[in-house]
XYZ file of C-alpha atoms in Angstrom:
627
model
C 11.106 3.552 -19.902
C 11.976 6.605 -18.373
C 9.031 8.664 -20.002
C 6.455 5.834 -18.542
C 8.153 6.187 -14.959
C 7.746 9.884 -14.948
C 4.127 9.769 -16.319
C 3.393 7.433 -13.250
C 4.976 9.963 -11.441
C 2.544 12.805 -12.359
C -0.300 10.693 -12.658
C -0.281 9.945 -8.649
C -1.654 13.261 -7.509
C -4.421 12.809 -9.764
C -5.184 9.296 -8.065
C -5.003 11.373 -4.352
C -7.071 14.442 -5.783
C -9.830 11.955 -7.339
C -9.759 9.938 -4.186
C -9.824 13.336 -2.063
C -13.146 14.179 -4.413
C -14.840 10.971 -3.256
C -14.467 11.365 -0.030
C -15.564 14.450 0.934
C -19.141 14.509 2.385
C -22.218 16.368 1.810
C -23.121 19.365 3.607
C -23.762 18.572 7.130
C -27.113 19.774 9.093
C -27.065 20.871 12.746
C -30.075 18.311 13.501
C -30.229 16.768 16.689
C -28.390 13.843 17.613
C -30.626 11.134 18.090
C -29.292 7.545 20.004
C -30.837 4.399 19.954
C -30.072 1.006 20.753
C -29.222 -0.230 17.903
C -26.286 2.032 16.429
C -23.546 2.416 18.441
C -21.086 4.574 16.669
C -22.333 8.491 15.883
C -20.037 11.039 14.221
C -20.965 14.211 16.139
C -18.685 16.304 13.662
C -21.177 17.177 10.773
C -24.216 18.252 13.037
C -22.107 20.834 15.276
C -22.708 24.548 15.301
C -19.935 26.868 16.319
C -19.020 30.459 16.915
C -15.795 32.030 17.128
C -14.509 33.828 20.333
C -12.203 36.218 18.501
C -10.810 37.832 22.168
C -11.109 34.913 24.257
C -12.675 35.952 26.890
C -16.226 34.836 26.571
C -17.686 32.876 29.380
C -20.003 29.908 29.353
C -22.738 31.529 30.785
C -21.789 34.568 28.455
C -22.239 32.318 24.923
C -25.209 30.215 26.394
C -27.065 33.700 27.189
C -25.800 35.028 23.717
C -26.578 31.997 21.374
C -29.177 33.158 19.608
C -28.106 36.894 18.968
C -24.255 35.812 18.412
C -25.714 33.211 15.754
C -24.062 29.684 16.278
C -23.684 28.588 12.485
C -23.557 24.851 10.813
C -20.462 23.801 10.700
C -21.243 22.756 6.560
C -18.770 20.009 6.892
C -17.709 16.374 7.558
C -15.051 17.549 10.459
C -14.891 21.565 11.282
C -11.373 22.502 10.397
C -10.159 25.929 10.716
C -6.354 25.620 10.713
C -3.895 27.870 12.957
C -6.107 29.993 14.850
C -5.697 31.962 18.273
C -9.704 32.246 18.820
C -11.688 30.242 21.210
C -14.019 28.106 19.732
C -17.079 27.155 20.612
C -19.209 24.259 19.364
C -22.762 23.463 20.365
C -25.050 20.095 19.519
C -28.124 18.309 20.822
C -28.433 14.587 21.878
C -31.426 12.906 22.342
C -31.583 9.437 24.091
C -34.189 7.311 22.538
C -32.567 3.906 23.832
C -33.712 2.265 26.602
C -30.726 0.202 26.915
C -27.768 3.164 27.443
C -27.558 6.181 29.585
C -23.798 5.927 29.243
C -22.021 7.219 26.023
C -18.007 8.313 25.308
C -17.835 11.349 23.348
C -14.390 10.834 21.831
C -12.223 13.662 19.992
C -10.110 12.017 17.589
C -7.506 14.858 17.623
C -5.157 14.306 20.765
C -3.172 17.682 20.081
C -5.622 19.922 21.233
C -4.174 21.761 23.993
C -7.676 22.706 25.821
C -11.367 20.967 25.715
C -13.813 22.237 27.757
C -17.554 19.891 27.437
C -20.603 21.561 29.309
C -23.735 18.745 29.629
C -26.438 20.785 30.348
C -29.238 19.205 32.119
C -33.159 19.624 31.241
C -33.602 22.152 34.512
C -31.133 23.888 33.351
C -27.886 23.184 35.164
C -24.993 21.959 33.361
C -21.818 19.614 34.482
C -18.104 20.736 33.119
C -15.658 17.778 32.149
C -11.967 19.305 30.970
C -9.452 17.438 28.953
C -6.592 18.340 26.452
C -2.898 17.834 26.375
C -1.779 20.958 28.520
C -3.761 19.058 31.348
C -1.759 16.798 32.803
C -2.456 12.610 31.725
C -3.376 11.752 34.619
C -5.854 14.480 35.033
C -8.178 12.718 32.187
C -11.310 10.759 33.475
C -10.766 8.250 30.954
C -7.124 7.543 30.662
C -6.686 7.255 26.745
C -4.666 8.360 24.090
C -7.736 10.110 22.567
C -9.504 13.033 24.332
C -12.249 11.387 26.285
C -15.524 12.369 27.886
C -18.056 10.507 29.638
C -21.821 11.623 29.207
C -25.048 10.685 31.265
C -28.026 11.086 29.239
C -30.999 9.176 30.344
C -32.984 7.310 28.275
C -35.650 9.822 27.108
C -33.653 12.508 28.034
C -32.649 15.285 25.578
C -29.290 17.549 26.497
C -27.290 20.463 24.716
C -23.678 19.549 24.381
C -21.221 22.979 24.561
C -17.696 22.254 23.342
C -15.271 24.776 23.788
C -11.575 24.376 22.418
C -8.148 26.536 22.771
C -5.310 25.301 21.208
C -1.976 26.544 19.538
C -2.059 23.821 16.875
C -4.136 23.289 14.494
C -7.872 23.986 15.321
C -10.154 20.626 14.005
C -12.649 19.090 15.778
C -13.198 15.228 15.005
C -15.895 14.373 17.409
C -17.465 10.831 17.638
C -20.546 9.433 20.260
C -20.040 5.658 21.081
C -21.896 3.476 23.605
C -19.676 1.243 25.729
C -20.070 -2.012 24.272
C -19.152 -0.750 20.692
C -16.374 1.651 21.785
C -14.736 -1.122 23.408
C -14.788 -3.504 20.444
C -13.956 -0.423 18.234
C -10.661 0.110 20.566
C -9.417 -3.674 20.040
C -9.945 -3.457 16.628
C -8.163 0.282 16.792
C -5.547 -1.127 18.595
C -4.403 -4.000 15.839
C -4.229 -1.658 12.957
C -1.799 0.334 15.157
C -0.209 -2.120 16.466
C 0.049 -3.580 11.977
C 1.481 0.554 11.322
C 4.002 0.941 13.774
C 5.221 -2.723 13.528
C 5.483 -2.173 9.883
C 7.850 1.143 10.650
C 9.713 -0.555 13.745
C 10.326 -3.784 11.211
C 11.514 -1.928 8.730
C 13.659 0.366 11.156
C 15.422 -2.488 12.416
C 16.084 -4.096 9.077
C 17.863 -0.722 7.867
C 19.898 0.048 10.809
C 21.197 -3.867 10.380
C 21.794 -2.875 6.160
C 23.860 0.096 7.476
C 25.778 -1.326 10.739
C 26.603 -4.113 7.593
C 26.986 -2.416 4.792
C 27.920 1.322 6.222
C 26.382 2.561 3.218
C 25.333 6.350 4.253
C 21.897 6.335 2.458
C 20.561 3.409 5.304
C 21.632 5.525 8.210
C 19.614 8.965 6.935
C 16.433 6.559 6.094
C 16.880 5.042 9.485
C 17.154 8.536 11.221
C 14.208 9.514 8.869
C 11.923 6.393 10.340
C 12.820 7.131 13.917
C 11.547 10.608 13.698
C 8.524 9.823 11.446
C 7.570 7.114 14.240
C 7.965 9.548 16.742
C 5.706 12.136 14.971
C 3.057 9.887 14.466
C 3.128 8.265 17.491
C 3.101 11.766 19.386
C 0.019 13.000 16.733
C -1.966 9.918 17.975
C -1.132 10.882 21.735
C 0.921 7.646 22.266
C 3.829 9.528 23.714
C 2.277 11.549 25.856
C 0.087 8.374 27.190
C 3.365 5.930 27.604
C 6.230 8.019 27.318
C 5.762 11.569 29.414
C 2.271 11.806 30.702
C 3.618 14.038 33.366
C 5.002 16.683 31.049
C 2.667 18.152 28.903
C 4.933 21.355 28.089
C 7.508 18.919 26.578
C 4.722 16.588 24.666
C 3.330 19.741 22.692
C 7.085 21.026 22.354
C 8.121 17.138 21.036
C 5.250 17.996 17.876
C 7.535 20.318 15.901
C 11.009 18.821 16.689
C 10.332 15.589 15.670
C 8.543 17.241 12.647
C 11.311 19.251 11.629
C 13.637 15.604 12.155
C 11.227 14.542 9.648
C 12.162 17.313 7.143
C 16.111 16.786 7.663
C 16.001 12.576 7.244
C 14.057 12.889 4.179
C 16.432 16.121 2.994
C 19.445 14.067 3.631
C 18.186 10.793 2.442
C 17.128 12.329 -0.568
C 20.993 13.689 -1.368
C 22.528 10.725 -0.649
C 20.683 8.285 -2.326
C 20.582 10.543 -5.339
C 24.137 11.582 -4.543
C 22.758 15.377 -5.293
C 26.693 16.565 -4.464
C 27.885 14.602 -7.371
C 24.929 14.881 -9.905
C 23.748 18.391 -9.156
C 26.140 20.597 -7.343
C 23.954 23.505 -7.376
C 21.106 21.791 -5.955
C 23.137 20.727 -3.139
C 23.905 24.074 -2.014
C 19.906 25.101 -1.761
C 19.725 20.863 0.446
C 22.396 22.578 2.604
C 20.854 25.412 3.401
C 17.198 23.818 4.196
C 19.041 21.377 6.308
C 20.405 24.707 8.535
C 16.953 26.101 8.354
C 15.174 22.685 9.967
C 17.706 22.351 12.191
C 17.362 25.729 13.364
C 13.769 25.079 13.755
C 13.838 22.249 15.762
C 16.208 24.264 18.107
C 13.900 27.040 18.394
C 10.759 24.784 19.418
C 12.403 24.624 23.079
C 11.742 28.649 23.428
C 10.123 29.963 20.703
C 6.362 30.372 20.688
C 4.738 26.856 19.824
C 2.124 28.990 17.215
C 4.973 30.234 15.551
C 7.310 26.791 15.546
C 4.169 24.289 14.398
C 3.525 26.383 11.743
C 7.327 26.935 10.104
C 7.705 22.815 11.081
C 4.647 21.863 9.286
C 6.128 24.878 6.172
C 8.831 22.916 5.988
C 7.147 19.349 6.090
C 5.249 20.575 3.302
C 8.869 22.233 1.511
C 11.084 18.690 2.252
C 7.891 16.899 0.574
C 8.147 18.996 -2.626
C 11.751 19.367 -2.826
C 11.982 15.932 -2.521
C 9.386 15.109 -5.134
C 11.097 17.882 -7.801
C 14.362 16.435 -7.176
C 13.243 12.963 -8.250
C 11.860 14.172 -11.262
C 14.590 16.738 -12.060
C 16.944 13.155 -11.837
C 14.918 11.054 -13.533
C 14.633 13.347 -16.480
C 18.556 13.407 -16.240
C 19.065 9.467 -16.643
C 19.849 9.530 -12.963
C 19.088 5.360 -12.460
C 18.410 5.114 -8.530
C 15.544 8.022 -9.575
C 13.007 5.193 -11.239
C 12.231 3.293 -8.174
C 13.017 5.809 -5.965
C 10.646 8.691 -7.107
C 7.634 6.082 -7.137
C 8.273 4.841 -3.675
C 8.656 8.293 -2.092
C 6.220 10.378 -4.415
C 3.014 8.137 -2.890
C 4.383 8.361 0.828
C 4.947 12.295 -0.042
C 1.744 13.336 -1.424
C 0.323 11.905 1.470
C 1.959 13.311 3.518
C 1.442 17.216 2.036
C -2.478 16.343 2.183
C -2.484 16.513 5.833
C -0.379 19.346 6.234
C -2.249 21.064 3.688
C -5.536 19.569 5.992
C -3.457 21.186 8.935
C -3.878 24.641 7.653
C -6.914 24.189 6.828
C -6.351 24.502 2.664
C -8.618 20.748 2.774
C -11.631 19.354 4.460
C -10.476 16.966 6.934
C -11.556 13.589 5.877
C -9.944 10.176 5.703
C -7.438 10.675 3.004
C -6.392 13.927 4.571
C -6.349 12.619 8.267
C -4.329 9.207 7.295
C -2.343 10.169 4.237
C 0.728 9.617 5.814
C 0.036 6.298 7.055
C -1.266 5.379 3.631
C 1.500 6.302 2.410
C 3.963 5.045 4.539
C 2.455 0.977 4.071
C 2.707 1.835 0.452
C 6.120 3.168 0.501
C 7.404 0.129 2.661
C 6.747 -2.358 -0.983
C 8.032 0.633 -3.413
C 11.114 1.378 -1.338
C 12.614 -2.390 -1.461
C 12.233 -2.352 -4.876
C 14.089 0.828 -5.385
C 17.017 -0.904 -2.281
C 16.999 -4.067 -4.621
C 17.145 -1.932 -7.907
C 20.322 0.027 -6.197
C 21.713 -3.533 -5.551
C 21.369 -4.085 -9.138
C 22.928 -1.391 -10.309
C 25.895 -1.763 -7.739
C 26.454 -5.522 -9.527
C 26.643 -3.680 -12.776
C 29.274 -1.370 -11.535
C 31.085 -4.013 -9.554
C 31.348 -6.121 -12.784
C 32.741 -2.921 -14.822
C 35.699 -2.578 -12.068
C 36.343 -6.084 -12.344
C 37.040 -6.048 -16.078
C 39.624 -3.074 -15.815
C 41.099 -3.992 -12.221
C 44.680 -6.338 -11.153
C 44.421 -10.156 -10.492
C 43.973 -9.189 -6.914
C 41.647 -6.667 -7.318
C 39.778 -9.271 -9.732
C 39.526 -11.682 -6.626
C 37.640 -9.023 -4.465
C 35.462 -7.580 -7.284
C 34.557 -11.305 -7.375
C 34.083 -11.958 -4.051
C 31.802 -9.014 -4.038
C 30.007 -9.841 -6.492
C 29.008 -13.715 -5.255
C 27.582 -11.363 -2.520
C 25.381 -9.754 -4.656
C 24.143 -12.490 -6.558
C 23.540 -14.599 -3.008
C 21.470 -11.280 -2.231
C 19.810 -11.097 -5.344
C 18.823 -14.626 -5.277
C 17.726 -14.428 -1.771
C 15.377 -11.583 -3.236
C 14.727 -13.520 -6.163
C 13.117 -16.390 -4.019
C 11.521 -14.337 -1.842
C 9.443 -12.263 -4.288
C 9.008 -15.499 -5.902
C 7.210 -16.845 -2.360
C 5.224 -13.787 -1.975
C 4.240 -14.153 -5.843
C 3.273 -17.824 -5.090
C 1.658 -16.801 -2.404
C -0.509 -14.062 -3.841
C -1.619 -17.047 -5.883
C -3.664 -18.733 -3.455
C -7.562 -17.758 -1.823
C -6.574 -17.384 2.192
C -9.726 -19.173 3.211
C -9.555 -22.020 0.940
C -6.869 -22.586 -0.102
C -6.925 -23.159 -3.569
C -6.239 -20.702 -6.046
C -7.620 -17.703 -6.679
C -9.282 -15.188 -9.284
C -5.420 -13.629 -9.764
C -3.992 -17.264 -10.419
C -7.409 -18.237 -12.818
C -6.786 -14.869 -15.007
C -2.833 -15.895 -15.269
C -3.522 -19.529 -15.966
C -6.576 -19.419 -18.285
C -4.767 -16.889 -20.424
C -1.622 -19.315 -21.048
C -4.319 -22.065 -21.692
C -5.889 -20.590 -24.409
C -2.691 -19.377 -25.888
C -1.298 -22.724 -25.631
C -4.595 -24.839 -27.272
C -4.905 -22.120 -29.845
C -1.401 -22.688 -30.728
C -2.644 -26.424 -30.680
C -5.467 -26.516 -31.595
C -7.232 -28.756 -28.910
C -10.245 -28.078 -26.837
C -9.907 -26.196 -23.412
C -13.289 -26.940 -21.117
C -14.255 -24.665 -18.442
C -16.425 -25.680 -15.418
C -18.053 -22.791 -13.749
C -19.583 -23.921 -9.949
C -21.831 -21.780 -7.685
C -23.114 -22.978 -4.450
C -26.826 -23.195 -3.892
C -28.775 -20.980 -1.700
C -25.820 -19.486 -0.746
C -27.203 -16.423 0.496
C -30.072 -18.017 2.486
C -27.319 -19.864 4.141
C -25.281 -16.757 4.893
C -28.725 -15.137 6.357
C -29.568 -17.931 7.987
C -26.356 -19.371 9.795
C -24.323 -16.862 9.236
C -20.652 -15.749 7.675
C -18.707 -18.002 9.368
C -21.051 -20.895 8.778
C -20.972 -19.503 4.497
C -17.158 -19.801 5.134
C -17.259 -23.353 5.974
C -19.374 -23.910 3.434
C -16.939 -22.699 0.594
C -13.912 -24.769 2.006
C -16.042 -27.756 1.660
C -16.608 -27.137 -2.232
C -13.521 -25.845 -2.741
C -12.393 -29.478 -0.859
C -14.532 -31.296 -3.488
C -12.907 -29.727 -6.491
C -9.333 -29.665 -5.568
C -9.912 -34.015 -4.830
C -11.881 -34.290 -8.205
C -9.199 -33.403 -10.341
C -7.220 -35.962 -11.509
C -4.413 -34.815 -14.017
C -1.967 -31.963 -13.560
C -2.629 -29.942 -16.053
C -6.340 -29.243 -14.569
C -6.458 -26.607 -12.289
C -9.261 -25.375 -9.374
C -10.159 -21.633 -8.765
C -12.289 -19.898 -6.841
C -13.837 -17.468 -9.123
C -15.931 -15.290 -6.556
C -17.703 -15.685 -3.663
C -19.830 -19.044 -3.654
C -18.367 -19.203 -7.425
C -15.543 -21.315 -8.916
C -14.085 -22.601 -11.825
C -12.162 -25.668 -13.099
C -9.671 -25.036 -16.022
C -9.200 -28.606 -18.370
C -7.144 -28.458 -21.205
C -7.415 -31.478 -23.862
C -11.071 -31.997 -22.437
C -13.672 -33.700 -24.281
C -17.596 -33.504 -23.654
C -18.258 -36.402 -22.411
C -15.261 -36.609 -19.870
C -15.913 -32.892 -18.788
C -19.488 -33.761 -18.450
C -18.732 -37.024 -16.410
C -16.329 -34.419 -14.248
C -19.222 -31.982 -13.682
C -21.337 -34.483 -12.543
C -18.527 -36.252 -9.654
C -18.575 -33.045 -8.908
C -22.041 -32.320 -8.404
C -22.684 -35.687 -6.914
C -20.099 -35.395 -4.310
C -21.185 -32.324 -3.213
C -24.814 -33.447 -2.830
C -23.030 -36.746 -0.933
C -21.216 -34.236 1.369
C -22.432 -33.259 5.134
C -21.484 -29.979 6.680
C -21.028 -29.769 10.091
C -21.348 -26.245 12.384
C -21.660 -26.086 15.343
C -24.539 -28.749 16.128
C -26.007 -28.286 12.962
C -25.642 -30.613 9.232
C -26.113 -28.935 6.233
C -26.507 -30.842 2.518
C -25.698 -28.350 -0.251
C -25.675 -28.500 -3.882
C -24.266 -26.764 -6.620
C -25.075 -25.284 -10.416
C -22.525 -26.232 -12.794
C -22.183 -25.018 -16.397
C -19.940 -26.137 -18.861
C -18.163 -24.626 -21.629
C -15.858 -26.030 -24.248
C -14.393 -24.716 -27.519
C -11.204 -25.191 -29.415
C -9.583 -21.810 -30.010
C -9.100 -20.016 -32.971
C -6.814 -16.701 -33.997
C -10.268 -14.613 -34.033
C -11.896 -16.180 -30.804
C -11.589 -13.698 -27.654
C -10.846 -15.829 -24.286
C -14.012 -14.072 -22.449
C -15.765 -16.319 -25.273
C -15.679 -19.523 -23.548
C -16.130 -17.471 -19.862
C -19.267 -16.655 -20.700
C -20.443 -19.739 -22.494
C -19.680 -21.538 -19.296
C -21.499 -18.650 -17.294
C -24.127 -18.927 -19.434
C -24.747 -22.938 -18.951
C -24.422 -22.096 -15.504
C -27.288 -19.560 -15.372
C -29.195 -21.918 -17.030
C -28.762 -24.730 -14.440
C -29.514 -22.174 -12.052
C -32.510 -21.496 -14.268
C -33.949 -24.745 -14.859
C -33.573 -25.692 -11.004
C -30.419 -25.561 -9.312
C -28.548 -28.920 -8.176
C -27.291 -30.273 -12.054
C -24.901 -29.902 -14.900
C -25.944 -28.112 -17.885
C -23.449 -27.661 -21.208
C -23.674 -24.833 -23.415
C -25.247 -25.521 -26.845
C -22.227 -24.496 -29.195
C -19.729 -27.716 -27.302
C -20.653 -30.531 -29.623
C -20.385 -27.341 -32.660
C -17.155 -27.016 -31.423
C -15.870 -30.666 -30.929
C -17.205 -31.629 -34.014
C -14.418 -28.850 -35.811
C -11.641 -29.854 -33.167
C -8.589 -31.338 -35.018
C -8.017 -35.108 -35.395
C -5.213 -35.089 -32.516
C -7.891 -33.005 -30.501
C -10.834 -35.173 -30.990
C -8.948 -38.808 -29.663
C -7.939 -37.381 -26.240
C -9.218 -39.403 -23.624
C -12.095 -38.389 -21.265
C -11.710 -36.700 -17.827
């Protein structure tokens, strides 16, 4: 068991590397920008030039004059990334405005640390406008008052301007630059606005339940996850710009100083969190002297970040992000290897949340592109570690039982009433747990917009099904259903109107079945499938055709407008045997159904080898009455 955890283990930087791989773009051109009416969202990012200002001191005027000696170079990636760096850099790209409709777009940078951003519109004559943003500017300074650095650009329809970006910044030096007209930057920002609202709900939920676990249970391992959760919110809602937008947009010293503190609080709850819930002082006295003396060192790097050069404190925070991550990770391994039991769950939960988390502070430095994985790991990996880690609470629980029933065979009659008392605790926990994963699995059961079951609960069911009437040896039927025209009446009408379309079938099938032991699925899209044990031909076929007749039968409403649909149904029906594979009778049912699609949609066609089959079903098989 142990060798399978720890294979998991090491096999989940592979996943991140692979999924790293995939995501990195092609080479990016420095072609024009070109807007129309019709897309609304343009990332800017792969089509910049730049040039580096080693000294700083370089003008506008200065790099417009020198462009084309100096040499402004493709960028040659998805977002320009060039880690710590004291240079001023300077970014260049063209936009031409071939929509009639917008001479308004928001060029958004999607990297609120930036201390300065300088944008230079230069007009066709010539002349150029300056906008300034970045969070050493004061918030209310910004044009656009968002947590994102804004910029509002005039371009004329038919109008073609250079864009000059210039940036300064003591963290890390990235560019994520995206073009967006109104109307779709505003729907963008809703949507924006519910994932964050989903993340940090997530962390504040499970913040709150911890701190209640430890204020009732005073069980040390809560409190350093709970002081770990504040500070990761913290950091992540101060790398999105949240703080400084709601919290201190006065003080912009203290919202770039806030970055590496509540970083290196990062690196002490996951140090401490780490030791207790492994109980390093107990199980590896050693290692507990090298915890102690990284806990000193973050400490004394949070301390520093109120006088020490920011440069200089970002980059031995984000070290030590990047240490905590893989000290964490070793140590989990190192106690799983050593039979350590809280390491199983534990080391899963915090190994995805951790790898994440070292992709974007490798991405900070600039060791990787800066691409989705890198620029989200840590949210991806905190959602993920939210499931992992209450398994590895309610494993702990387990193993707590286990020692509380050990006590209670060696302890006194008194101590034998408390160990019990305990215990009835534990089990009323464990039960509550019990039920609820057994709700969630219930629930993971069903298709949200139908709600009958879905593919998850067909795979599950159909496999017991065929166990069970091989075992038998009675005939299992399955009817395979797909929805007309579906496609014409998604193009036509619309998702929505498809989506009222499926709940209708899927309404049809759940009232055609009659017996509890049949069972409704959607299969797919348009698709779905009925499960009937003990069914015969004739009452299978007399089921397929309610089916298809009451469909036909049914009106669906939208809006003002009534629809009649029909469906294909196919048919397959075989009585198991020890050699058969299940996916036999899938696609003998599939194939029925391609051939009612074939022969003209709207009717029920059974696959050739069901009589074969009846004809060899057993004598208890063969007298089972119709559906």
């Amino acid at each position: 068991m142990i060798r399978k955890i720890v294979n998991i283990v090491f096999c989940l930087p592979c996943f991140f590397v692979i999924a790293l791989l995939f995501s990195i773009g092609a080479q990016a051109s420095s072609a024009p920008v070109v807007l129309d009416a019709d897309t609304g969202r343009y990332a800017v990012s792969s089509q910049l030039e730049y040039v580096e200002d080693a000294s700083g001191k370089l003008t506008f005027e200065e790099i417009r004059a020198a462009a084309g000696t100096r040499g402004f170079q493709p960028v040659n990636a998805s977002t320009p990334s060039f880690g710590f760096t004291s240079s001023s850099m300077w970014f260049r790209f063209t936009i031409e405005n071939r929509s009639a409709r917008f001479k308004d777009w928001l060029l958004e940078v999607l990297y609120p640390p930036l201390d300065h951003v300088d944008i230079y519109l230069v007009a066709p004559d010539g002349s150029h406008a300056v906008m300034r943003g970045g969070d050493r500017r004061p918030f209310d300074a910004r044009a656009i008052k968002e947590r994102n650095i804004n910029f509002l650009l005039e371009v004329q329809p038919g109008d073609s301007r250079d864009v000059y970006v210039n940036v300064r910044t003591n963290s890390s030096m990235q560019l994520p630059l995206v073009l967006w007209n109104m109307p779709t930057y505003i729907e963008a920002k809703e949507h924006e606005q519910h994932l964050m609202g989903l993340f940090y709900g997530i962390l504040a939920g499970l913040f709150v339940f911890n701190l209640v676990l430890f204020l009732s249970t005073r069980d040390k391992p809560y409190l350093y996850y709970v002081s770990y959760l504040l500070a990761f919110f913290l950091f992540q809602a101060t790398l999105h710009g949240l703080t400084y937008e709601y919290l201190w947009p006065d003080a912009p010293a203290w919202a770039n100083t806030a970055l590496p503190i509540f970083l290196c609080m990062g690196s002490i709850g996951v140090t401490e969190f780490t030791r207790s819930f492994l109980d390093i002082g107990k199980n590896f006295p050693r290692l507990n002297h090298f915890f102690t003396a990284f806990l000193l060192i973050s400490v004394a790097t949070a301390a520093a970040a109120f006088f020490a050069p920011y440069p200089l404190v970002i980059r031995l925070g984000t070290l030590e992000g990047v240490i905590a991550s893989v000290m964490a990770f070793a140590t989990g391994c190192y106690a799983l290897a050593k039979g350590v039991k809280p390491a199983r769950y534990f080391m899963i939960a915090w190994s995805v949340f951790l790898i994440g988390s070292l992709l974007y502070a490798l991405k900070t430095f600039g060791l990787l592109p800066s691409v989705f994985i890198t620029n989200y790991g840590q949210q991806i990996g905190s959602a993920l570690e939210v499931i992992l880690l209450s398994m590895a609470l309610a494993d702990r629980l387990r193993i707590l039982k286990e020692e509380n029933e050990r006590i209670q065979r060696q302890a006194t009659t008194e101590l034998e009433t408390r160990v019990q008392e305990r215990t009835r605790e534990l089990d009323a926990a464990l039960q509550k747990l019990a039920d609820a994963n057994k709700a969630l699995h219930e629930l993971n059961l069903v298709d949200p917009l139908t709600g009958i079951k879905n593919r998850k609960f067909f795979n599950e069911r159909y496999a017991e099904e065929w166990r069970r009437a091989m075992r038998q040896q009675y005939p299992i039927a399955l009817i395979m259903v797909d929805i007309d025209h579906f496609k014409s009446i998604n193009d036509r009408y619309g998702h929505l109107c498809g989506d009222v379309c499926i709940k209708a079938v899927a309404n049809v099938l759940q009232g055609s079945l009659r017996r509890p032991s049949d069972h409704a699925a959607r299969y797919g899209g348009e698709e779905f499938c009925l499960i009937i044990p003990h069914g015969d031909a004739a009452g299978v076929a007399a089921l397929a055709e309610e089916v298809r007749s009451r469909v036909q039968e049914r009106v669906v409403e939208f809006d003002d407008k009534r629809l009649h649909l029909t469906v294909s149904v196919g048919i397959g029906i075989m009585v198991p045997m020890p050699d058969d594979n299940s996916d036999t009778l899938i696609a003998r049912a599939d194939a029925a159904l391609y051939e009612a699609k074939k022969l003209g949609r709207n009717q029920v066609r059974m696959d050739t080898h069901c009589q074969m089959d009846q004809d060899a079903a057993s004598p208890e098989s063969a007298g089972v009455t119709a559906v």
